[in-house]
Amino acid sequence: MSTAHSADTASPFRQPRAVWAVAFACVISFMGIGLVDPILPALATQLQASPAQVSLLFTSYLLITAVMMLVTGWVSSRIGAKATLLTGLTIIVVFAALAGASGSIGEIVGFRAGWGLGNALFIATSLAVIVASASGGFAGAIILYETALGVGIALGPLVGGLLGSVSWRAPFFGVAVLMAIALVATLVLLDRTPKPAKKISLLDPLKALRHRSLATIALTAFAYNWGFFTLLAYSPYSMGGLDELQLGAVFTAWGVLVAIFAVFVAPALERRFGTVRVLYFVLGLLAVDLGVIAFWNDTPGVVIGAVIVAGAMIGLNNTLVTQAVMSVAPVERPVASASYSFVRFLGGGLAPWIAGLLAEAFLPDTPFWVGAAVVAIGILVLATAHRLLRRVETGEVVVAAEEGAPSGAPRPVLVAVDESPHAPAVAAAGGRCAKLLDAPLVVVHVPECALVDAAAASDVGGLDLDRSVAAAREALGPRGAVTTETLVPVGSHDGVGGELVAVARRLDARAVVVGRPRGGALAALTSPSADRALWTDGPCPVVVVPDGAAPDRARGDTDTGRQRRHAADTPEPSVPAAR
């Protein structure tokens, strides 16, 4: 496959108006994570509520988000991404306004649950819509999306503090107004998006948790989110009575570090030391940080400093835990994303509520001691998958075999495609190869180098694969079996070859079909400094489709035809055939 040079060099910030409308909505949506932090003490005072009751604003929001993560894939794969996006935006507008108009803490908690429903639908589809509509390729869309995420996380507490200084109701009404603007802009400017090629079952995410590797990393994320949201929801009460503006400033500094370390620092550390080593270290630092808050809980300056510093650890964890779960998941990426997000948001939802109960029953520092202990337990849980993670990083693991994959299954042909114009031709060549070998076909979407949140990115592959899957089905014929996967996000082009090798080994592929590298995500496979794993470590022949191949025309005695016959005539090669 190949990507045009203009796509590689175009600025990610030169986008159609529809993309900016969705990006604006992303900023507002991510602002909602920290928006309520500066007004928590004010809510407790003005509505005569205990900290435990106020903490339910996080619990109701996150628990509903967790449950809905099991449903969003099922919904969007049936009604399409735009319809799902607009539904989520509408729900957020309605419930944010209702929360602002509430007269009791119980009403706000209930309406925040509705807000979580809308936010789950929106987050799960916003990245897919940006990728489908953006110019400049997948990488440019990811840069724009991650920028929106960082801006939203950083500005949420600041906006919450500014509006909260007027009234505790103002942040809720402010979100409703801004989201209404985004809703109208998205409705008018965004074209209809196609439905994903494959529908997701409601039970698929729960069934995926039977795999030990996925369940282990998801439980680690549960423990990490427990510590994260204990800090986020309960630390404002230990900051010496700061007002809304001052609390907003503290959490804005925290949010800036979250964004910087998630987008820039985590990929660099992962490339230098590996996901596993960095993850152990960062989880340990977060546990220590929570212990510092607990030990000096009656010293506001220490608590404020520890909260701000925790932003760096949380940003690193957000990226690295997602990277880990996508690396070891033995199921398709959208399903793995839903399973993982369901478990981790359960931890985030339960932690604030339990923290409030512990503080009331024991001492104000108790929630942080418990949070530190839970994060430490998460390190022990992660250690149970240490060998598996390390072997995935070095390209030595076959995940499906460790998870008890059934033997005797038909060996498929893999065809790797990106979002380039040549991708349907490559997919069609893969379909013809699979037909020749009487094998099932797996269309693997290869994203540009990016580190993205799995919950937000779960629908990307479905939208990007539509044209390629259609071409592959046509070439393979009505009796052929076609499934899709999205390659795990990688920190650089260097990792693409190794990830393709991992997929080929996991599925015991008979051949891998790719386009001629010329720009795009696979170009690095032939670069002197790049990972040549597909060529040197691949378990099967490699078929290279030349430029100019047409998806709807049969092949005669061409390079592609000769390569397909080579794949068919080489039953069990010890060294992969590469062109």
Coordinates of C-alpha atoms in Angstrom, one line a residue:
M1 CA 0.0 0.0 0.0
S2 CA 1.1 3.6 -0.4
T3 CA 0.2 7.0 0.8
A4 CA 0.4 10.1 -1.3
H5 CA 3.2 12.5 -0.5
S6 CA 0.8 15.3 0.0
A7 CA -1.0 13.4 2.7
D8 CA 2.3 13.0 4.5
T9 CA 3.2 16.7 4.4
A10 CA -0.2 18.4 4.7
S11 CA -0.8 20.3 8.0
P12 CA -3.1 18.4 10.3
F13 CA -4.7 21.8 11.2
R14 CA -5.9 22.5 7.6
Q15 CA -9.1 20.6 7.8
P16 CA -12.7 20.9 6.5
R17 CA -15.2 22.7 8.6
A18 CA -16.9 19.5 9.6
V19 CA -13.7 18.2 11.2
W20 CA -13.4 21.4 13.2
A21 CA -17.0 21.1 14.4
V22 CA -16.3 17.6 15.8
A23 CA -12.9 18.6 17.2
F24 CA -14.6 21.5 19.1
A25 CA -17.1 19.0 20.5
C26 CA -14.2 16.8 21.6
V27 CA -12.7 19.7 23.5
I28 CA -15.9 20.3 25.4
S29 CA -16.5 16.6 26.0
F30 CA -13.0 16.1 27.5
M31 CA -13.5 19.3 29.6
G32 CA -16.3 17.5 31.4
I33 CA -13.7 15.1 33.0
G34 CA -12.3 17.8 35.3
L35 CA -15.1 20.4 35.1
V36 CA -16.7 19.6 38.4
D37 CA -13.5 19.4 40.5
P38 CA -13.4 23.1 41.4
I39 CA -17.0 23.2 42.5
L40 CA -17.0 20.0 44.6
P41 CA -16.6 21.9 48.0
A42 CA -19.1 24.5 46.9
L43 CA -21.7 21.8 46.1
A44 CA -21.1 20.2 49.4
T45 CA -21.6 23.5 51.3
Q46 CA -24.5 25.0 49.4
L47 CA -26.5 21.8 49.0
Q48 CA -25.8 20.5 52.5
A49 CA -24.2 17.3 51.1
S50 CA -21.4 15.2 52.5
P51 CA -18.2 14.6 50.4
A52 CA -19.3 11.0 49.9
Q53 CA -22.6 12.2 48.4
V54 CA -20.8 14.8 46.2
S55 CA -18.4 12.1 45.0
L56 CA -21.3 10.3 43.4
L57 CA -21.1 12.9 40.6
F58 CA -18.1 11.0 39.4
T59 CA -19.5 7.5 40.3
S60 CA -22.8 7.9 38.4
Y61 CA -21.0 9.4 35.4
L62 CA -18.3 6.8 35.1
L63 CA -20.3 3.7 35.9
I64 CA -22.8 4.5 33.2
T65 CA -19.9 5.2 30.9
A66 CA -18.5 1.8 31.8
V67 CA -21.7 -0.1 31.1
M68 CA -22.3 1.9 27.8
M69 CA -18.9 0.9 26.5
L70 CA -20.3 -2.6 26.1
V71 CA -23.1 -1.1 24.0
T72 CA -21.6 1.7 21.9
G73 CA -19.9 -0.7 19.4
W74 CA -23.2 -2.5 18.9
V75 CA -25.0 0.8 18.4
S76 CA -22.6 2.5 16.0
S77 CA -22.1 -0.6 13.9
R78 CA -25.8 -0.5 13.1
I79 CA -26.8 3.1 12.8
G80 CA -23.5 4.6 11.7
A81 CA -21.0 6.9 13.4
K82 CA -22.7 10.2 12.6
A83 CA -26.0 9.2 14.0
T84 CA -24.3 7.8 17.1
L85 CA -22.3 11.0 17.5
L86 CA -25.4 13.2 17.2
T87 CA -27.3 11.1 19.7
G88 CA -24.5 11.3 22.2
L89 CA -24.2 15.1 21.8
T90 CA -28.0 15.6 22.2
I91 CA -28.0 13.5 25.4
I92 CA -25.1 15.5 26.8
V93 CA -26.9 18.9 26.1
V94 CA -30.1 17.7 27.7
F95 CA -28.6 16.2 30.9
A96 CA -26.0 18.9 31.4
A97 CA -28.8 21.5 31.3
L98 CA -30.9 19.4 33.7
A99 CA -28.0 19.1 36.1
G100 CA -27.6 22.9 36.1
A101 CA -31.3 23.3 36.9
S102 CA -31.3 20.8 39.7
G103 CA -32.2 21.6 43.3
S104 CA -30.5 18.7 45.2
I105 CA -27.4 16.6 45.1
G106 CA -29.4 13.6 44.3
E107 CA -30.9 15.2 41.1
I108 CA -27.4 16.2 39.9
V109 CA -26.1 12.7 40.5
G110 CA -28.9 11.3 38.4
F111 CA -28.5 13.8 35.6
R112 CA -24.7 13.2 35.6
A113 CA -25.5 9.5 34.9
G114 CA -27.4 10.6 31.8
W115 CA -24.5 12.8 30.9
G116 CA -22.2 9.7 31.1
L117 CA -24.5 7.9 28.7
G118 CA -24.2 10.6 26.1
N119 CA -20.4 11.0 26.7
A120 CA -19.9 7.2 26.1
L121 CA -21.7 7.4 22.7
F122 CA -19.8 10.5 21.7
I123 CA -16.3 9.4 22.8
A124 CA -16.6 6.0 21.2
T125 CA -17.3 7.6 17.8
S126 CA -15.7 11.0 17.7
L127 CA -12.3 9.8 16.5
A128 CA -13.8 7.6 13.9
V129 CA -15.7 10.6 12.5
I130 CA -12.6 12.8 12.5
V131 CA -10.6 10.2 10.6
A132 CA -13.4 9.6 8.1
S133 CA -13.7 13.4 7.3
A134 CA -10.2 14.7 7.8
S135 CA -7.7 15.6 5.1
G136 CA -4.0 14.8 5.4
G137 CA -4.3 11.2 6.3
F138 CA -4.7 9.2 9.5
A139 CA -1.7 10.7 11.3
G140 CA -3.0 14.2 10.8
A141 CA -6.4 13.3 12.1
I142 CA -4.8 11.7 15.2
I143 CA -2.7 14.8 15.9
L144 CA -5.9 16.9 15.7
Y145 CA -7.8 14.6 18.0
E146 CA -5.0 14.3 20.6
T147 CA -4.7 18.1 20.5
A148 CA -8.4 18.4 21.3
L149 CA -8.1 15.8 24.1
G150 CA -5.2 17.7 25.7
V151 CA -6.8 21.1 25.4
G152 CA -10.0 19.7 26.9
I153 CA -8.4 18.1 29.9
A154 CA -6.3 21.2 30.6
L155 CA -9.1 23.7 30.2
G156 CA -11.9 21.7 32.0
P157 CA -10.8 22.6 35.5
L158 CA -10.0 26.2 34.5
V159 CA -13.4 26.8 32.9
G160 CA -15.1 25.0 35.9
G161 CA -13.3 27.3 38.3
L162 CA -14.2 30.5 36.3
L163 CA -17.9 29.6 35.9
G164 CA -18.1 28.1 39.4
S165 CA -17.0 31.4 40.9
V166 CA -20.2 32.8 39.6
S167 CA -22.5 29.9 40.6
W168 CA -22.1 26.2 41.0
R169 CA -24.8 25.9 38.3
A170 CA -22.8 27.9 35.7
P171 CA -20.4 25.1 34.6
F172 CA -23.3 22.7 33.8
F173 CA -25.2 25.4 31.8
G174 CA -21.9 26.4 30.1
V175 CA -21.3 22.8 28.9
A176 CA -24.9 22.6 27.7
V177 CA -24.6 25.8 25.6
L178 CA -21.2 24.8 24.1
M179 CA -22.3 21.3 23.3
A180 CA -25.5 22.7 21.7
I181 CA -23.3 24.8 19.4
A182 CA -21.2 21.8 18.5
L183 CA -24.4 19.7 17.9
V184 CA -25.8 22.2 15.4
A185 CA -22.4 22.6 13.7
T186 CA -21.9 18.9 13.4
L187 CA -25.4 18.3 12.1
V188 CA -25.0 21.0 9.4
L189 CA -21.4 20.5 8.4
L190 CA -20.7 16.8 8.7
D191 CA -21.6 14.5 5.8
R192 CA -23.3 11.2 6.4
T193 CA -20.7 8.6 7.4
P194 CA -20.9 4.9 6.2
K195 CA -21.8 2.1 8.5
P196 CA -18.9 -0.1 9.6
A197 CA -18.4 -3.3 7.5
K198 CA -18.8 -5.6 10.6
K199 CA -21.4 -5.6 13.3
I200 CA -20.4 -6.1 16.9
S201 CA -22.4 -8.4 19.2
L202 CA -23.5 -7.2 22.7
L203 CA -21.8 -10.2 24.3
D204 CA -18.5 -10.0 22.4
P205 CA -16.8 -7.6 24.9
L206 CA -17.8 -9.8 27.9
K207 CA -16.7 -13.0 26.2
A208 CA -13.3 -11.4 25.5
L209 CA -12.6 -11.2 29.2
R210 CA -12.3 -14.9 29.3
H211 CA -8.8 -14.5 27.8
R212 CA -6.3 -14.3 30.6
S213 CA -4.1 -11.7 28.9
L214 CA -6.9 -9.2 28.3
A215 CA -8.4 -9.7 31.7
T216 CA -5.0 -9.2 33.4
I217 CA -4.3 -5.9 31.8
A218 CA -7.9 -4.8 32.2
L219 CA -7.7 -5.5 36.0
T220 CA -4.4 -3.5 36.1
A221 CA -6.2 -0.6 34.5
F222 CA -9.0 -1.0 37.1
A223 CA -6.5 -0.6 39.9
Y224 CA -4.8 2.3 38.2
N225 CA -8.1 4.1 37.6
W226 CA -9.1 3.5 41.3
G227 CA -6.1 5.5 42.4
F228 CA -6.6 8.1 39.6
F229 CA -10.2 9.0 40.5
T230 CA -9.6 8.8 44.2
L231 CA -7.1 11.6 43.7
L232 CA -9.3 13.5 41.3
A233 CA -12.6 13.3 43.3
Y234 CA -11.4 13.6 46.9
S235 CA -8.2 15.6 46.9
P236 CA -10.0 19.1 46.7
Y237 CA -11.1 18.6 50.3
S238 CA -7.5 18.4 51.5
M239 CA -6.3 21.7 49.8
G240 CA -6.9 24.1 52.7
G241 CA -10.2 25.6 51.6
L242 CA -9.2 26.9 48.1
D243 CA -11.9 28.7 46.3
E244 CA -13.2 27.7 42.8
L245 CA -10.7 29.8 40.9
Q246 CA -7.8 28.5 42.9
L247 CA -8.9 24.9 42.6
G248 CA -9.3 25.4 38.9
A249 CA -5.7 26.6 38.6
V250 CA -4.4 23.6 40.5
F251 CA -6.2 21.1 38.3
T252 CA -5.4 23.0 35.1
A253 CA -1.7 22.6 35.9
W254 CA -2.5 18.9 36.6
G255 CA -4.3 18.6 33.2
V256 CA -1.4 20.2 31.3
L257 CA 1.0 17.6 32.6
V258 CA -1.6 14.8 31.8
A259 CA -1.7 16.0 28.2
I260 CA 2.1 16.6 27.7
F261 CA 3.1 13.2 29.2
A262 CA 0.4 11.2 27.4
V263 CA 1.1 12.6 23.9
F264 CA 4.8 13.3 23.9
V265 CA 6.7 11.7 26.8
A266 CA 5.0 8.2 26.9
P267 CA 5.8 7.3 23.3
A268 CA 9.5 8.3 23.8
L269 CA 9.8 6.3 27.0
E270 CA 8.0 3.3 25.5
R271 CA 10.4 3.2 22.6
R272 CA 13.5 3.6 24.9
F273 CA 12.6 1.2 27.7
G274 CA 9.6 -0.8 26.6
T275 CA 6.0 -0.7 27.8
V276 CA 6.4 -3.2 30.6
R277 CA 9.3 -1.6 32.4
V278 CA 7.9 1.9 32.2
L279 CA 4.5 0.8 33.3
Y280 CA 5.9 -0.9 36.5
F281 CA 7.9 2.3 37.3
V282 CA 5.0 4.7 36.7
L283 CA 2.5 2.6 38.6
G284 CA 4.9 2.5 41.5
L285 CA 5.3 6.3 41.4
L286 CA 1.6 6.8 41.4
A287 CA 1.3 4.6 44.5
V288 CA 4.0 6.6 46.2
D289 CA 2.3 9.8 45.2
L290 CA -1.0 8.7 46.8
G291 CA 1.0 7.7 49.9
V292 CA 2.5 11.2 50.1
I293 CA -1.0 12.7 49.9
A294 CA -2.2 10.4 52.7
F295 CA 0.8 11.0 55.0
W296 CA 0.7 14.8 54.6
N297 CA -3.1 15.0 54.2
D298 CA -3.2 17.9 56.7
T299 CA -0.6 19.9 54.8
P300 CA -2.3 21.7 51.8
G301 CA 0.9 22.7 50.1
V302 CA 2.1 19.1 49.9
V303 CA -1.3 17.8 48.7
I304 CA -1.4 20.5 46.0
G305 CA 2.1 19.7 44.8
A306 CA 1.5 16.0 44.8
V307 CA -1.8 16.4 42.8
I308 CA -0.1 18.4 40.1
V309 CA 2.9 16.0 39.9
A310 CA 0.4 13.1 39.6
G311 CA -0.7 14.5 36.2
A312 CA 2.6 13.3 34.7
M313 CA 2.1 9.8 36.0
I314 CA -1.6 9.7 34.9
G315 CA -0.7 10.9 31.4
L316 CA 1.9 8.2 31.1
N317 CA -0.4 5.5 32.4
N318 CA -3.2 6.6 30.1
T319 CA -1.1 5.8 27.1
L320 CA 1.0 2.9 28.4
V321 CA -1.9 0.8 29.8
T322 CA -3.8 1.2 26.6
Q323 CA -0.7 0.2 24.6
A324 CA -0.3 -2.9 26.8
V325 CA -3.9 -4.1 26.5
M326 CA -4.0 -3.6 22.7
S327 CA -0.7 -5.5 22.4
V328 CA -1.9 -8.7 24.3
A329 CA -5.5 -8.7 23.3
P330 CA -6.3 -12.0 21.3
V331 CA -9.5 -10.5 19.9
E332 CA -10.3 -7.7 17.4
R333 CA -9.4 -4.2 18.5
P334 CA -13.0 -2.8 18.9
V335 CA -14.0 -5.7 21.1
A336 CA -10.8 -5.5 23.2
S337 CA -11.4 -1.7 23.5
A338 CA -14.9 -2.2 24.8
S339 CA -13.9 -4.9 27.3
Y340 CA -10.9 -3.0 28.6
S341 CA -12.9 0.3 28.9
F342 CA -15.7 -1.4 30.7
V343 CA -13.4 -2.8 33.4
R344 CA -11.3 0.4 33.8
F345 CA -14.2 2.7 34.1
L346 CA -15.7 0.5 36.7
G347 CA -12.7 1.2 38.8
G348 CA -12.9 4.9 38.1
G349 CA -16.6 4.9 39.1
L350 CA -16.4 2.9 42.3
A351 CA -13.3 4.7 43.7
P352 CA -14.9 8.2 44.5
W353 CA -17.9 6.7 46.2
I354 CA -15.8 4.3 48.3
A355 CA -13.4 7.1 49.1
G356 CA -16.2 9.2 50.6
L357 CA -17.5 6.3 52.7
L358 CA -14.0 5.5 54.0
A359 CA -13.3 9.2 54.9
E360 CA -16.6 9.4 56.8
A361 CA -16.0 6.0 58.6
F362 CA -12.4 6.5 59.4
L363 CA -10.0 9.4 58.8
P364 CA -9.6 11.9 55.8
D365 CA -6.4 10.2 54.8
T366 CA -7.9 6.7 54.6
P367 CA -9.1 7.0 50.9
F368 CA -5.5 7.8 49.7
W369 CA -3.9 4.9 51.7
V370 CA -6.5 2.6 50.1
G371 CA -5.9 4.1 46.7
A372 CA -2.1 3.6 47.1
A373 CA -2.7 -0.1 48.2
V374 CA -5.0 -0.8 45.2
V375 CA -2.5 0.6 42.7
A376 CA 0.2 -1.5 44.3
I377 CA -2.0 -4.6 43.9
G378 CA -2.4 -3.6 40.3
I379 CA 1.4 -3.9 39.9
L380 CA 1.2 -7.4 41.3
V381 CA -1.6 -8.2 38.9
L382 CA 0.4 -6.9 36.0
A383 CA 3.4 -9.1 37.1
T384 CA 1.3 -12.2 36.4
A385 CA 1.4 -11.2 32.7
H386 CA 5.0 -10.1 32.7
R387 CA 6.4 -12.8 30.5
L388 CA 3.6 -12.5 28.0
L389 CA 4.0 -8.7 27.7
R390 CA 7.8 -8.9 27.3
R391 CA 7.4 -11.6 24.6
V392 CA 4.9 -9.5 22.7
E393 CA 7.3 -6.6 22.8
T394 CA 10.1 -8.7 21.3
G395 CA 7.8 -10.3 18.8
E396 CA 8.2 -13.8 20.2
V397 CA 4.7 -14.5 21.4
V398 CA 1.8 -16.1 19.7
V399 CA -1.1 -14.8 21.8
A400 CA -3.8 -17.0 20.5
A401 CA -1.7 -20.1 21.3
E402 CA -1.3 -19.0 24.9
E403 CA -5.0 -18.3 25.2
G404 CA -6.0 -21.8 24.0
A405 CA -7.0 -21.0 20.4
P406 CA -8.6 -24.0 18.7
S407 CA -6.3 -26.0 16.5
G408 CA -7.1 -27.1 13.0
A409 CA -8.8 -23.8 12.1
P410 CA -8.3 -22.8 8.4
R411 CA -5.1 -20.7 7.9
P412 CA -6.1 -17.3 6.5
V413 CA -4.5 -14.9 4.1
L414 CA -3.7 -11.5 5.6
V415 CA -4.0 -8.3 3.5
A416 CA -2.7 -5.1 5.1
V417 CA -4.3 -1.9 4.0
D418 CA -4.3 1.7 5.1
E419 CA -6.5 4.6 3.9
S420 CA -4.5 5.3 0.7
P421 CA -6.3 5.3 -2.7
H422 CA -4.3 2.2 -3.6
A423 CA -5.7 0.2 -0.7
P424 CA -8.8 -1.3 -2.4
A425 CA -6.5 -2.7 -5.1
V426 CA -4.3 -4.3 -2.5
A427 CA -7.3 -5.7 -0.7
A428 CA -8.6 -7.1 -4.0
A429 CA -5.2 -8.8 -4.6
G430 CA -5.5 -10.3 -1.2
G431 CA -9.0 -11.6 -2.0
R432 CA -7.7 -13.2 -5.2
C433 CA -4.8 -14.8 -3.3
A434 CA -7.2 -16.2 -0.7
K435 CA -9.5 -17.6 -3.4
L436 CA -6.6 -19.2 -5.2
L437 CA -5.5 -20.9 -1.9
D438 CA -9.1 -21.6 -0.8
A439 CA -8.4 -19.8 2.4
P440 CA -10.3 -17.2 4.5
L441 CA -9.2 -13.6 4.3
V442 CA -8.4 -11.2 7.1
V443 CA -8.2 -7.5 6.1
V444 CA -5.8 -5.8 8.6
H445 CA -6.1 -2.0 8.8
V446 CA -2.7 -0.4 9.4
P447 CA -3.0 3.0 11.0
E448 CA -0.4 5.7 10.7
C449 CA 2.0 6.0 13.7
A450 CA -0.2 7.1 16.6
L451 CA -0.9 6.4 20.2
V452 CA -4.6 6.8 20.8
D453 CA -7.0 5.9 23.6
A454 CA -8.7 2.6 22.7
A455 CA -12.1 3.6 23.9
A456 CA -12.1 6.6 21.6
A457 CA -10.6 4.8 18.7
S458 CA -12.7 1.7 18.6
D459 CA -14.7 2.5 15.5
V460 CA -11.8 3.8 13.3
G461 CA -11.1 0.5 11.6
G462 CA -14.7 -0.1 10.6
L463 CA -15.0 3.2 8.8
D464 CA -11.6 3.0 7.1
L465 CA -12.0 -0.6 5.9
D466 CA -15.3 -0.2 4.0
R467 CA -13.9 0.3 0.5
S468 CA -11.1 -2.2 1.0
V469 CA -13.4 -4.9 2.4
A470 CA -15.9 -4.4 -0.5
A471 CA -13.1 -4.9 -3.0
A472 CA -11.8 -7.9 -1.1
R473 CA -15.3 -9.5 -1.0
E474 CA -15.8 -8.9 -4.7
A475 CA -12.5 -10.6 -5.6
L476 CA -12.9 -13.5 -3.1
G477 CA -16.4 -14.3 -4.3
P478 CA -19.7 -14.9 -2.3
R479 CA -18.5 -18.1 -0.6
G480 CA -15.3 -16.6 0.8
A481 CA -15.0 -15.6 4.5
V482 CA -13.7 -12.0 5.2
T483 CA -13.0 -10.7 8.6
T484 CA -11.3 -7.4 9.7
E485 CA -8.8 -6.3 12.3
T486 CA -7.2 -3.0 13.2
L487 CA -3.5 -3.1 13.9
V488 CA -2.5 -2.1 17.5
P489 CA -1.4 1.6 17.6
V490 CA 2.3 2.0 17.6
G491 CA 4.6 4.7 18.8
S492 CA 6.5 5.0 15.5
H493 CA 6.7 3.5 12.0
D494 CA 9.3 1.1 13.3
G495 CA 6.8 -1.0 15.1
V496 CA 4.4 -1.7 12.2
G497 CA 6.4 -4.7 10.9
G498 CA 6.6 -6.3 14.3
E499 CA 2.9 -5.9 14.8
L500 CA 2.0 -7.4 11.5
V501 CA 4.3 -10.4 12.3
A502 CA 2.5 -10.8 15.6
V503 CA -0.9 -10.9 13.9
A504 CA 0.4 -13.3 11.2
R505 CA 1.7 -15.7 13.9
R506 CA -1.4 -15.4 16.0
L507 CA -3.6 -16.4 13.1
D508 CA -1.1 -18.8 11.6
A509 CA -1.4 -17.0 8.2
R510 CA -0.6 -18.7 4.9
A511 CA 0.5 -15.4 3.3
V512 CA 0.7 -11.7 3.9
V513 CA -0.3 -9.3 1.1
V514 CA 0.9 -5.7 1.2
G515 CA 1.2 -2.8 -1.2
R516 CA 4.5 -1.5 -2.5
P517 CA 6.0 0.7 0.2
R518 CA 6.1 4.3 -0.9
G519 CA 5.2 6.6 2.0
G520 CA 2.4 5.6 4.4
A521 CA 2.5 3.3 7.4
L522 CA 4.5 0.5 5.7
A523 CA 7.2 2.6 4.1
A524 CA 9.5 2.1 7.1
L525 CA 9.7 -1.6 6.4
T526 CA 12.3 -0.9 3.7
S527 CA 14.0 2.0 5.5
P528 CA 17.5 1.3 6.7
S529 CA 16.5 2.5 10.2
A530 CA 13.1 0.8 10.4
D531 CA 11.9 -2.5 11.8
R532 CA 12.3 -5.2 9.0
A533 CA 10.4 -7.8 11.1
L534 CA 7.9 -8.6 8.4
W535 CA 10.6 -9.5 6.0
T536 CA 13.1 -11.2 8.4
D537 CA 10.8 -12.8 11.1
G538 CA 7.5 -13.4 9.2
P539 CA 6.1 -16.9 9.4
C540 CA 4.8 -17.0 5.8
P541 CA 5.4 -15.7 2.3
V542 CA 5.0 -12.0 1.6
V543 CA 3.1 -10.9 -1.5
V544 CA 3.8 -7.3 -2.7
V545 CA 1.1 -5.7 -5.0
P546 CA 2.7 -3.2 -7.5
D547 CA 1.3 0.3 -8.0
G548 CA -1.4 0.6 -10.6
A549 CA -3.1 -2.7 -9.8
A550 CA -6.9 -2.4 -10.4
P551 CA -9.2 -3.9 -7.8
D552 CA -11.8 -5.1 -10.4
R553 CA -9.6 -6.7 -13.0
A554 CA -8.3 -10.3 -13.2
R555 CA -4.5 -10.9 -13.2
G556 CA -2.7 -12.9 -15.8
D557 CA 1.0 -13.6 -15.8
T558 CA 2.0 -10.5 -13.9
D559 CA 4.2 -9.9 -10.9
T560 CA 1.3 -10.2 -8.6
G561 CA 0.1 -13.4 -10.3
R562 CA 3.5 -15.0 -10.0
Q563 CA 3.7 -14.0 -6.4
R564 CA 0.3 -15.5 -5.6
R565 CA 1.4 -18.8 -7.3
H566 CA 4.6 -18.7 -5.3
A567 CA 2.6 -18.4 -2.1
A568 CA 0.4 -21.3 -3.2
D569 CA 3.3 -23.5 -4.2
T570 CA 5.3 -22.9 -1.0
P571 CA 3.4 -24.9 1.6
E572 CA 5.6 -24.5 4.7
P573 CA 8.6 -22.2 4.0
S574 CA 11.2 -21.9 6.8
V575 CA 12.2 -18.4 5.5
P576 CA 9.5 -15.9 4.3
A577 CA 9.5 -15.2 0.6
A578 CA 9.7 -11.4 0.1
R579 CA 9.8 -9.3 -3.0

